[in-house]
C-alpha cells in the first residue's frame, strides 16, 4: 500500500463507522430536510435547507451540513463529529479542508439505502483535488434518476452483473450484495476511482471497475443483469461533463447500450436503464422504442415517468445558472430553448426501460402517470415492473 492509499483506507474507515453511528441515513434527511431524493435540495432551496438546521447542533446536523448541503461549519462543530485523529485522517485523504476559519467537505456523501456514496459536489464548484482523485471531469452525484433506477431493479440474485456508465458506482455497489461478481464501466477515470472507493467504503469486495467505452472492456462476456444510467440530457453543453449530454435526441449513448444487449445479456437476463428521450414534432416514444429494440431477441417495457416541453426542460436545466443571478438564469433558459428549437425538439420524456432476453417478444410503452418536468418526480415504479415481469 502507498501512503496515499493508507490515508484513504483510514478515512473510509472513519466515515463508515462514524456516519452510521450518528444516524446519517436517508430517513434522517427526510426527517430533517423533507427530502426524498438527493437532488431535492438544489440552488433554489439550498438557503432554506441550511436554515432548517440553524438551531440543531447535533453531530448528525453537522454531518448533513458538511456532506449533503456542502456548507461550511465551525471547527468546533467538526470536533463534535470526529476526533482530532479522525479529522487528521479526513484532511490527509482530501475529504475535508479548512478555509477562512471554517471546515468544508471536498466531496459530498449521499446515504442511499444503507450505503454511502462519495462523489463530486453538486452545489459548489468541483474541488479537483478532492480525495486525491485523478482527472478533472466531475463525478455525477447520485440523483433522483440514480435512486429510481436502483429501486426499480427486479432481478433474481445474479452470477454476473454489468453496470454501464457507473459514475459513483451507486448501481454497481448496491447490486454487489445480490451477485457473485459485478463489472462496472465508466469512460471517466475519476468516476472509476470513486467507484473503487465507494466499494471499499461499503465493504464490498466483488466489484471490478474498468475505464472504457460501454461494452469495450467486456468484449465477449454475457451477464444476467445489466444496469445503465447513461448521460441523457438534450443539452447545448456537448463539451460539458461526460455524465451530462446525450445528444440532441437524448438517446445517443442509450441507443448503443440497447444495441449491445443481445450480445451481452445471457438468455433470460434482464437489463434496466433510465434515460431521457427528446422528440421532434410528429415523433412519439413508441416509435422510438420500437426502433431501439428492432433486432432484440426478447421483450421490453418502457415506462414514461415524466414528460415536458422543450421549455420545461430548459427551465429545469438552466437552474444551475441561478448562482449568477436571475438575469443569468433567463439568458440560460433562452440558450437552451434556442438549442432545442434548432434541433426541432418539442417534447422530452424520462423513461425507465426494462428488457428481458427470451422467447417473449414485443415492446410495451406504458404512461406511468407521468409528471411534468422538472421534479417532483413520479413515485418509483418498482411495483409496476414487478407485475410486468411476473
Ligand atoms: C448520469 S451518470 C450516471 C452515474 C450512475 N450510474 C448513477 O446512476 O448515478 C452517467 C455516467 O456515464 C459515464 N459515461 C458517459 N459516456 C460513457 C461511455 N461511452 N462509456 C462509459 N461510460 C460513459 C459518465 O462518465 C457518467 O459517469
Short mmCIF file of C-alpha atoms in Angstrom, two decimals, residues 10 18 34 38 43 52 54 103 117 123 132-133 153 171 192 195 222 229 238 249 262-263 341 364 366 371 374 380:
data_model
loop_
_atom_site.label_atom_id
_atom_site.label_comp_id
_atom_site.label_asym_id
_atom_site.label_seq_id
_atom_site.Cartn_x
_atom_site.Cartn_y
_atom_site.Cartn_z
CA UNK A 10 -8.09 5.19 7.21
CA UNK A 18 -18.94 7.45 12.33
CA UNK A 34 -38.08 16.73 3.93
CA UNK A 38 -30.56 13.51 -3.06
CA UNK A 43 -29.55 26.01 -5.67
CA UNK A 52 -33.86 24.44 8.84
CA UNK A 54 -29.76 26.54 12.16
CA UNK A 103 -14.34 23.47 7.59
CA UNK A 117 -21.64 7.21 -1.81
CA UNK A 123 -23.92 22.70 -5.01
CA UNK A 132 -6.73 12.66 -4.37
CA UNK A 133 -8.76 11.78 -7.47
CA UNK A 153 -34.26 -3.30 -10.47
CA UNK A 171 -25.88 0.82 -9.01
CA UNK A 192 -13.72 4.70 -11.83
CA UNK A 195 -16.45 3.71 -7.58
CA UNK A 222 -22.56 -12.03 -21.14
CA UNK A 229 -27.88 5.33 -16.34
CA UNK A 238 -21.84 18.91 -25.57
CA UNK A 249 -32.37 13.50 -29.05
CA UNK A 262 -28.29 -9.10 -27.50
CA UNK A 263 -24.56 -9.79 -27.26
CA UNK A 341 -35.63 24.72 -31.32
CA UNK A 364 -44.82 -2.20 -24.46
CA UNK A 366 -46.83 2.49 -20.54
CA UNK A 371 -45.37 14.23 -14.07
CA UNK A 374 -38.88 19.03 -13.75
CA UNK A 380 -40.69 4.85 -8.03
#
